[in-house]
Coordinates of C-alpha atoms and ligand atoms in Angstrom, one line a residue:
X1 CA 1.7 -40.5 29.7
X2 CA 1.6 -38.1 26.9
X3 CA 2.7 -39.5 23.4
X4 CA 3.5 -37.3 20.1
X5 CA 2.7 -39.1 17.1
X6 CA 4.0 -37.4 13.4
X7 CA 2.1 -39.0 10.3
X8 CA -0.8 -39.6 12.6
X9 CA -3.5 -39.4 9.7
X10 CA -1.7 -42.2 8.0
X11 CA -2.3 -46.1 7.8
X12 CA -0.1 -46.8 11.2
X13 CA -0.3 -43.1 13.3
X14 CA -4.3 -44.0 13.0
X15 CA -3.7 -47.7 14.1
X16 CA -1.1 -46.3 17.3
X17 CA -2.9 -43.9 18.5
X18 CA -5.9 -46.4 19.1
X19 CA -3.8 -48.4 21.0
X20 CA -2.3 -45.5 22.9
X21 CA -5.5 -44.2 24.1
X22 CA -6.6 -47.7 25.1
X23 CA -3.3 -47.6 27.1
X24 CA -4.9 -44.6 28.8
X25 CA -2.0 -42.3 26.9
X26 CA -2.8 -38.2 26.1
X27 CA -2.4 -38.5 22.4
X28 CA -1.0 -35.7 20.6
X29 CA -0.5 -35.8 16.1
X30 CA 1.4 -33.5 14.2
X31 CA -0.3 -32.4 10.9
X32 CA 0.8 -31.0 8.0
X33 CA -1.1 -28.2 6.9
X34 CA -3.3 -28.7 3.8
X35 CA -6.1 -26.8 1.9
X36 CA -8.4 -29.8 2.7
X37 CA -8.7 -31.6 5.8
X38 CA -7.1 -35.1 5.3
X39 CA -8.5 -37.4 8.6
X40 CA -10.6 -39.8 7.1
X41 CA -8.4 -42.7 9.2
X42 CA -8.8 -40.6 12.3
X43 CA -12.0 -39.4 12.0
X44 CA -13.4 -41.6 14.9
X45 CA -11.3 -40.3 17.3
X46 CA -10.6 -37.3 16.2
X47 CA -12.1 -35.4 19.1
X48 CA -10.2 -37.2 21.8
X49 CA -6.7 -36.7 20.5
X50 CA -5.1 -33.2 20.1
X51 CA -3.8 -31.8 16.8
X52 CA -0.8 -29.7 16.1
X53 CA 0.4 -28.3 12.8
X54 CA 4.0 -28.8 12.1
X55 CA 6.2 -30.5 8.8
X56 CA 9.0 -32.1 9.2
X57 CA 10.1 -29.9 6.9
X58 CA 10.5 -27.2 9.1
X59 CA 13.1 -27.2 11.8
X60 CA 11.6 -24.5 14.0
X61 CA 7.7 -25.6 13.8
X62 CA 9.2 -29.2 15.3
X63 CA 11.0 -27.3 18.2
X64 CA 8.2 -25.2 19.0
X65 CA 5.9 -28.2 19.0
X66 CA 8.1 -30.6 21.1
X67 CA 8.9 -27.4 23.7
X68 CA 5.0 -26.6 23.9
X69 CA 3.8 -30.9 24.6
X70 CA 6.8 -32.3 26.2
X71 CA 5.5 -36.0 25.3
X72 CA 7.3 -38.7 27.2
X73 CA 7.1 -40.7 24.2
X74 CA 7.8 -39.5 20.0
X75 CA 6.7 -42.0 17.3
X76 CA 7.9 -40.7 14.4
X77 CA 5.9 -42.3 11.6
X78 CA 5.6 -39.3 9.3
X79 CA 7.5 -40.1 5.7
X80 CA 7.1 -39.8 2.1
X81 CA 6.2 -43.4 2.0
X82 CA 5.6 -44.6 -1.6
X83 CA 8.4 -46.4 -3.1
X84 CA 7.5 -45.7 -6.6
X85 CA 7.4 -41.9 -6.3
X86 CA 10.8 -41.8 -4.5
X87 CA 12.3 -42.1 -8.1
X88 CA 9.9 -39.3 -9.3
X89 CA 10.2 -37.0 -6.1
X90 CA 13.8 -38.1 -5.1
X91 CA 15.3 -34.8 -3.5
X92 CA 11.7 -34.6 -1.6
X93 CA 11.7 -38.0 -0.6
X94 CA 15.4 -37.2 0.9
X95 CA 13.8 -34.1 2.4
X96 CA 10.9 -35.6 4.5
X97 CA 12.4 -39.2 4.8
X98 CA 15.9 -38.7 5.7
X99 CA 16.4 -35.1 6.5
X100 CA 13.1 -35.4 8.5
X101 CA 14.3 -37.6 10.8
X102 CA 17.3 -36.0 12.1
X103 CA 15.1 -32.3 12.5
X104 CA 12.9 -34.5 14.9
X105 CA 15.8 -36.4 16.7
X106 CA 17.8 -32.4 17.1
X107 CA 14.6 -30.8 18.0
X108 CA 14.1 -33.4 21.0
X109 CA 17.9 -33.2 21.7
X110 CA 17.1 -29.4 22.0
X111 CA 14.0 -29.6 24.0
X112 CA 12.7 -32.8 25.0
X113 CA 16.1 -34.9 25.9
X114 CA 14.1 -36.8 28.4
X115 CA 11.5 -38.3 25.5
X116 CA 12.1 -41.6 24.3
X117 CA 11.9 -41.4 20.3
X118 CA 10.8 -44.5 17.7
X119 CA 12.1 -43.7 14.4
X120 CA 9.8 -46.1 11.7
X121 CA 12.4 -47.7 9.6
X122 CA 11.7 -50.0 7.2
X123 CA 12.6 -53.6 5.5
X124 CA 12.8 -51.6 1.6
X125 CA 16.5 -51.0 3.5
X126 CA 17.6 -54.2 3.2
X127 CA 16.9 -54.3 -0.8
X128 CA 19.5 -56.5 -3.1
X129 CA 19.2 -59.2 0.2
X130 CA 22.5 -59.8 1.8
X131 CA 21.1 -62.5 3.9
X132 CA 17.7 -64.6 3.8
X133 CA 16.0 -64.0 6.3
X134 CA 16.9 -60.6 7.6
X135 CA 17.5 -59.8 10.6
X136 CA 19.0 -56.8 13.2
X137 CA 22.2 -57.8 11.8
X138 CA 21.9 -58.0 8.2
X139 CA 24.0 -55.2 5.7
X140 CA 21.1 -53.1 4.2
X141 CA 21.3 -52.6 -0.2
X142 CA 18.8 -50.0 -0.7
X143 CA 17.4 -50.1 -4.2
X144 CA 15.2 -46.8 -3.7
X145 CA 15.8 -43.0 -3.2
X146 CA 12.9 -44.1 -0.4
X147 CA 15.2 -46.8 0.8
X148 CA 18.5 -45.1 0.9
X149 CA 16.4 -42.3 3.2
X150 CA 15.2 -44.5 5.5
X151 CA 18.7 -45.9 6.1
X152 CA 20.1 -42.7 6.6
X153 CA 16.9 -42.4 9.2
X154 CA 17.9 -45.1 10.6
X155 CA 21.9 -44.9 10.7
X156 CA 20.9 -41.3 11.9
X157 CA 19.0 -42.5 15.0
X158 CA 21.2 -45.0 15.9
X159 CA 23.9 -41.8 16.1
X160 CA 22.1 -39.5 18.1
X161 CA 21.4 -42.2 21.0
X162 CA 25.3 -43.1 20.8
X163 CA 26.2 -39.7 20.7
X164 CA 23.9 -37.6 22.9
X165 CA 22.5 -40.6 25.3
X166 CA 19.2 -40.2 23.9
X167 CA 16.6 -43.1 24.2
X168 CA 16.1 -43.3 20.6
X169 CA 15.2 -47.0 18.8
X170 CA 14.6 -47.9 15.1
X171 CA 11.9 -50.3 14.1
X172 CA 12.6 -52.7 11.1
X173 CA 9.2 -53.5 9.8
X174 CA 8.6 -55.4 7.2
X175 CA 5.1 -55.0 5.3
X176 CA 2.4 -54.3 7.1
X177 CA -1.2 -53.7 6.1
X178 CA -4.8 -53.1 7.0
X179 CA -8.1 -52.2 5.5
X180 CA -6.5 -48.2 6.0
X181 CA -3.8 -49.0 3.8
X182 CA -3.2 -46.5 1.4
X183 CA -5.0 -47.5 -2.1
X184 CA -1.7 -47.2 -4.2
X185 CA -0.2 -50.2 -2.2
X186 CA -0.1 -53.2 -3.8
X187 CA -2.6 -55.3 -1.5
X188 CA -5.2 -52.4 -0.7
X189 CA -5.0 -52.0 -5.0
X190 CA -5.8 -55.7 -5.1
X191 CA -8.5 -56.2 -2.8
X192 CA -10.4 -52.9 -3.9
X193 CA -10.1 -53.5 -7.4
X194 CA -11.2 -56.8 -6.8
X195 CA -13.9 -55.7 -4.9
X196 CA -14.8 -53.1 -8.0
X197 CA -14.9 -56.1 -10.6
X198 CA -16.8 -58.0 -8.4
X199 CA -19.4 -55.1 -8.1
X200 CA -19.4 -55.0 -11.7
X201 CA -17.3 -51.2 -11.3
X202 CA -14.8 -52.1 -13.5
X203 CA -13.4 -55.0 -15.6
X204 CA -9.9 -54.7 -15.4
X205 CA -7.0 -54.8 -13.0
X206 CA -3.6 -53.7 -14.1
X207 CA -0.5 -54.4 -11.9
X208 CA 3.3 -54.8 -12.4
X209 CA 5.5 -57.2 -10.8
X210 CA 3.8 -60.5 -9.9
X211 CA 6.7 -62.7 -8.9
X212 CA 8.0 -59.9 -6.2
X213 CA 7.8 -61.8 -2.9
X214 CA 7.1 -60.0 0.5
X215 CA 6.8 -60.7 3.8
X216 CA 3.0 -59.3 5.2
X217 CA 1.7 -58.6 8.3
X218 CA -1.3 -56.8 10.0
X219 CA -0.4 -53.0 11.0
X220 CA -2.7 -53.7 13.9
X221 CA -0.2 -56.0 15.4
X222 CA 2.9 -53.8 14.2
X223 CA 1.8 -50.5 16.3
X224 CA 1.5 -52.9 19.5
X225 CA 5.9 -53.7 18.9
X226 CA 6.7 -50.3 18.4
X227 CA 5.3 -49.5 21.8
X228 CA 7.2 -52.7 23.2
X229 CA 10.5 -50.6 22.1
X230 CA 9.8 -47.7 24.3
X231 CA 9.0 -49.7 27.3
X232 CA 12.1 -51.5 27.9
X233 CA 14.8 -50.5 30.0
X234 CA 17.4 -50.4 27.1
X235 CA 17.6 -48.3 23.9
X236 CA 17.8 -51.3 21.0
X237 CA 16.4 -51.7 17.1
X238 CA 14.5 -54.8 16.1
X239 CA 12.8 -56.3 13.5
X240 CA 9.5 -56.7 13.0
X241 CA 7.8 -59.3 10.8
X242 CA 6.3 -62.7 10.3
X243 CA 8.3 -65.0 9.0
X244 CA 6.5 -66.0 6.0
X245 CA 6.4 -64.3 2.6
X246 CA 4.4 -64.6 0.0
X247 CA 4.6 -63.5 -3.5
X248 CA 2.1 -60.8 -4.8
X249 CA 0.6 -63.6 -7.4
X250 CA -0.4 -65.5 -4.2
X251 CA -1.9 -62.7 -2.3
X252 CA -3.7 -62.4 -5.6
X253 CA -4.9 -65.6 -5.9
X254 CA -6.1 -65.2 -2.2
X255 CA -8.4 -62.0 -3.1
X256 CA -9.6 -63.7 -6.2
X257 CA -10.5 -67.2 -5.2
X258 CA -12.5 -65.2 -1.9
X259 CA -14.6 -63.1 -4.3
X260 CA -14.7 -66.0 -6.5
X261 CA -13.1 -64.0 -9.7
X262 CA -11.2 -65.3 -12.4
X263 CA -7.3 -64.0 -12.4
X264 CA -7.1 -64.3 -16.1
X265 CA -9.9 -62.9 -17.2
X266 CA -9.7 -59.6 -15.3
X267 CA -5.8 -59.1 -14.5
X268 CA -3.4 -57.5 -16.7
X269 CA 0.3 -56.7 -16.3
X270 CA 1.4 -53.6 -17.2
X271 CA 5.3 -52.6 -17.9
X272 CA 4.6 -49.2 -16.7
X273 CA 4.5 -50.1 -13.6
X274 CA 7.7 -52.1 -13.1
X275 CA 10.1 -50.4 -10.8
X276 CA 13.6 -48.5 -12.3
X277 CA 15.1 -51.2 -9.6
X278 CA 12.9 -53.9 -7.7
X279 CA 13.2 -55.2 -4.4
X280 CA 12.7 -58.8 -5.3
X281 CA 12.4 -60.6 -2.1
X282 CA 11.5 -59.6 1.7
X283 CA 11.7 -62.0 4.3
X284 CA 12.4 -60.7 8.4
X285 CA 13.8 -62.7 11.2
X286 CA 11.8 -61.2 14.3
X287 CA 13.7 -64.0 17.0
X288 CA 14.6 -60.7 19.1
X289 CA 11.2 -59.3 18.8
X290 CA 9.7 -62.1 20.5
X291 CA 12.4 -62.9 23.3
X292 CA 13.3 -59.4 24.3
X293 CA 9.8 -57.6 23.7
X294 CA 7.5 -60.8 23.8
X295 CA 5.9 -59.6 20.8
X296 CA 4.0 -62.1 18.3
X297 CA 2.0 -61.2 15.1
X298 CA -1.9 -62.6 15.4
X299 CA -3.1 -62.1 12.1
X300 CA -1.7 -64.2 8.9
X301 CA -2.1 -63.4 5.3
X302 CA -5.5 -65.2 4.8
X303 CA -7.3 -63.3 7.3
X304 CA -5.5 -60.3 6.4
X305 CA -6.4 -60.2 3.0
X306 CA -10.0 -61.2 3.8
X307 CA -9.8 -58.7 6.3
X308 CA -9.1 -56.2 4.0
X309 CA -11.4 -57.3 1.2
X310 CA -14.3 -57.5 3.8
X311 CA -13.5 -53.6 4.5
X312 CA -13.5 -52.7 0.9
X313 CA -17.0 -54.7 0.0
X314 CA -19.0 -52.8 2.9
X315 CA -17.5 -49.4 1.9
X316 CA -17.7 -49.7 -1.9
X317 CA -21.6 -51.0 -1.4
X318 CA -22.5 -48.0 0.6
X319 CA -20.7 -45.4 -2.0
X320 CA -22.9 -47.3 -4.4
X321 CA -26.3 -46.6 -1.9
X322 CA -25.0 -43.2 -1.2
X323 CA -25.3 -42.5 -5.1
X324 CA -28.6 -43.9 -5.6
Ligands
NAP401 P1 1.4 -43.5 5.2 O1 0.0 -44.2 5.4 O2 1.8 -43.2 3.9 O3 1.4 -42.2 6.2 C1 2.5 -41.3 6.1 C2 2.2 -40.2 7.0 O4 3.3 -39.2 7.0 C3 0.9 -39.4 6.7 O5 0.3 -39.1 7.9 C4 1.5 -38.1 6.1 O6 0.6 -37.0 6.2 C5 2.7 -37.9 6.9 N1 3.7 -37.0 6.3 C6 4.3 -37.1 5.1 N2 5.1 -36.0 4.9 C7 5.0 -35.2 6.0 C8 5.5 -33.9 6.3 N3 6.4 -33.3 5.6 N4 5.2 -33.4 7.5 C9 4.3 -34.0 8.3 N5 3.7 -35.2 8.1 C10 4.1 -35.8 6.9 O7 2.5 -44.5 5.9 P2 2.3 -45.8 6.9 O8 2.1 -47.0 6.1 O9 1.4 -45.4 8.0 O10 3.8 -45.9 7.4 C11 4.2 -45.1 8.6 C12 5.7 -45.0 8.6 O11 6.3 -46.3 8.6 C13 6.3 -44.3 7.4 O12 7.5 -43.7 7.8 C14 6.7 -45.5 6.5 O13 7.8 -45.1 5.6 C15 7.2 -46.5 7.5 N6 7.1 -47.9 7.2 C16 5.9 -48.4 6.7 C17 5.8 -49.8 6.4 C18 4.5 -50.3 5.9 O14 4.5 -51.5 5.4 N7 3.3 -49.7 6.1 C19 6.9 -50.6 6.6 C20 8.0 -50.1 7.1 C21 8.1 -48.7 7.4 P3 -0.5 -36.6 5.1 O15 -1.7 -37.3 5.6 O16 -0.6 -35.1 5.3 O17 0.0 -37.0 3.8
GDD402 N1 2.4 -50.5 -5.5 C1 2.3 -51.4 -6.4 N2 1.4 -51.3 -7.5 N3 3.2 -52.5 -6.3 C2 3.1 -53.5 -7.2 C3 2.2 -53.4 -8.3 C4 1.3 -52.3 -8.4 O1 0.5 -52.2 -9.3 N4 2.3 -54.6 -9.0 C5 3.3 -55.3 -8.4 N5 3.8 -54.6 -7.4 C6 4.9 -55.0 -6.5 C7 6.0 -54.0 -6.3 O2 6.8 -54.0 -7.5 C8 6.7 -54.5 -5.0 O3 7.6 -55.4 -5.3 C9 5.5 -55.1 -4.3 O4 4.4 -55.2 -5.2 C10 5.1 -54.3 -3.0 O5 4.8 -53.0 -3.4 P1 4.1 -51.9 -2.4 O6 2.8 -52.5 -1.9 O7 4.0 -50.6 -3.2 O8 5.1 -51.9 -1.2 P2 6.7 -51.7 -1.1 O9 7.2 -53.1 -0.6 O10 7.3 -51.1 -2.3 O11 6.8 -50.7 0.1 C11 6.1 -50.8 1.3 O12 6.7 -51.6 2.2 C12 8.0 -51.0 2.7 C13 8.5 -52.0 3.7 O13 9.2 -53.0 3.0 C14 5.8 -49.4 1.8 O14 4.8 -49.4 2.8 C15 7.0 -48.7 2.3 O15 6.7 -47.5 3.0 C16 7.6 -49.7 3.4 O16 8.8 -49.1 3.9

C-alpha cells in the first residue's frame, strides 16, 4: 500500500507516517518548497519515506504529483493551521485551508479516482457551540477565517464523494497534541516555557485566555482514527476526541505543580493575545468513533502534559550542553 501524506513535516503528517510505515505502507510527503530545509519532526525517518515538492497552492504541481505516485490512500493534513494568524493572513488562510482542499479532492478526481482521501477537519468548526458535546451531527459556528475554511474543507469533501463517488471522509478532531506540537500552541507554549523558568531561562510567561476550555488528546492516538476512516467499507466523517475538557488554567496548573513552579509568580496575562472572537468551549462526542472504527484514545491530559514537559526538559538541557 502506498499512502500520500500533504503537511508531512508537521505535528500529525510526522506522527502518521510512523504509523504507516509500521503498517508496512510506502510512504510518500508532499513539501513545500523553502529556502531552508524544515524536517526537524521527520528527521528520523527521513530516509525511508519519499519526498515530493508540491503546494497546495498550485493546481498543476498536485495533479502531476498524484499522476506520478498513484497512492491508494491521500491524507491531506497540510493547512495554514494557526488560529490566531487566520485573522492576520485571512485571504491566505482561505487559499491553503479551503481552496486547498478542493485542488487536492479535483486533482484525485482527475487522476487518482480510485484513492481514498482523509480531508483533516477540525473541532474550531463548531465555534459559538450549538450543542454540548459535539458530535457528527452538530451545526458548525465558525468564529475564525481558519474555522470558516476548514468548514468549507469539509462541506467540500463531503460534495465531491456525493457528487463524483469518490471515497473521501472528513475527520472531526478535536485538540490533539504531542511533544512535536508546534511551539505557538497553547500547551507546547506552556510546557516549554515552563520548562525555561524552571531552567532559570526566563522568568516570565505571558498567555491570553485562561478560562478557554478545550477538549485534549494525544496526536499519537489521533493518526491511528484517521487510518480507521480509510479502512472501512463505507465513506463516513467522525469525530475524534476524548470526552473530557479542560480549561487552559488547569492544563496550567498541571505543568506547574510537575515542575514544582509557582503560577503567580511567573504567569502573566496579556490582552494582546486575546482573540478578535474566541472559541470559548470544546467538548467532542466520539460514540461513532468507537462503535464503527473501534477506536479509543490511550493517553489523558496528565500524561500528556507530563509527556510533553518530559520532551521539552531533555531537549532544552542538551541546547544548554550544546552551548557550553
Ligand atoms: P501543523 O503542525 O501546523 O502542520 C501543518 C502542515 O501543513 C506543515 O507540514 C506545513 O508545511 C503544511 N503546509 C502548510 N501550507 C502548505 C502549502 N501551501 N503547501 C504544502 N504544505 C503546506 O499542523 P498539525 O497540528 O499537524 O495539523 C494537521 C492538520 O490537522 C491541519 O490541517 C490542521 O488544521 C488540522 N487539525 C489539527 C488539529 C490539532 O489539534 N493539531 C485539530 C484539528 C485539525 P511547512 O512545514 O512547510 O510549514
Ligand atoms: N496559542 C495560544 N497562545 N492560545 C492561548 C494563549 C496563548 O498565549 N493563551 C490562551 N490561549 C487559548 C486560546 O485563546 C484558545 O482558546 C486556546 O488557548 C487554545 O489555543 P491553541 O492552542 O492556539 O489552539 P486552538 O484551539 O486555537 O486551535 C487548535 O485546535 C484546533 C482544533 O480545535 C489548532 O491545532 C487548530 O489547527 C485546530 O483545528
Amino acid at each position: 500500500m502506498k499512502a500520500l501524506i500533504t503537511g508531512i513535516t508537521g505535528q500529525d503528517g510526522s506522527y502518521l507516517a510512523e504509523f504507516l510505515m509500521k503498517k508496512g505502507y510506502e510512504v510518500c510527503g508532499m513539501v513545500r518548497r523553502s529556502s531552508t530545509e524544515n524536517f526537524e519532526r521527520i528527521a528520523h525517518i527521513k530516509d525511508k519515506i519519499q519526498l515530493r515538492q508540491a503546494d497546495l497552492l498550485d493546481q498543476l504541481s498536485l495533479i502531476k504529483l498524484l499522476e506520478e505516485i498513484q497512492p491508494d490512500e491521500i491524507y491531506n493534513l497540510a493547512a495554514m493551521s494557526f488560529v490566531p494568524t487566520s485573522w492576520s493572513q485571512p485571504v491566505l488562510t482561505g487559499e491553503f485551508t479551503a481552496l486547498g482542499v478542493v485542488r487536492m479532492l479535483e486533482a484525485m478526481r482527475q487522476v487518482a479516482a480510485d484513492a481514498k482521501f482523509y480531508q483533516a477537519s477540525s473541532s474550531e468548526m463548531y465555534g459559538k457551540v450549538r450543542e454540548v458535546p459535539q458530535t457528527e451531527l452538530t451545526p458548525f459556528y465558525p468564529r475564525s477565517p481558519y474555522g470558516a475554511s476548514k468548514a468549507y474543507g469539509h462541506y467540500i469533501t463531503i460534495n465531491y464523494r456525493e457528487s463524483y463517488e469518490l471515497f473521501a471522509v472528513s475527520g472531526i478532531l478535536f485538540n490533539h497534541e504531542s511533544p512535536r506540537r508546534g511551539k505557538e500552541f497553547v500547551t507546547r507554549k506552556i510546557t516549554d516555557g515552563a520548562v525555561r523558568i524552571k531552567l532559570g531561562l526566563t522568568d516570565e510567561l505571558r498567555l491570553g485566555n485562561l478560562d478557554a476550555h478545550r477538549d485534549w488528546g494525544f496526536a499519537g492516538d489521533y493518526v491511528r482514527a484517521m487510518w480507521l476512516m480509510l479502512q472501512q467499507d463505507k465513506a463516513d466523517d467522525y469525530v475524534v476526541a476524548t470526552g473530557k475538557s479542560h480549561s487552559v488554567r488547569e492544563f496550567l496548573e498541571l505543568v506547574f505543580k510537575y515542575l514544582e513552579l509557582d503560577i503567580d509568580k511567573h504567569v502573566k496575562t496579556d490582552p494582546r493575545l486575546l482573540r478578535p472572537a474566541e472559541v470559548e468551549h470544546l467538548i467532542g462526542d466520539c460514540s461513532k468513533a468507537k462503535d464503527v472504527l473501534g477506536w479509543e484514545p490511550e493517553v489523558g491530559i496528565e500524561q500528556l502534559a507530563q509527556m510533553m514537559v518530559d520532551a521539552d526538559l531533555e531537549r532544552i538541557k542538551k541546547e544548554i550542553a550544546s552551548r557550553d
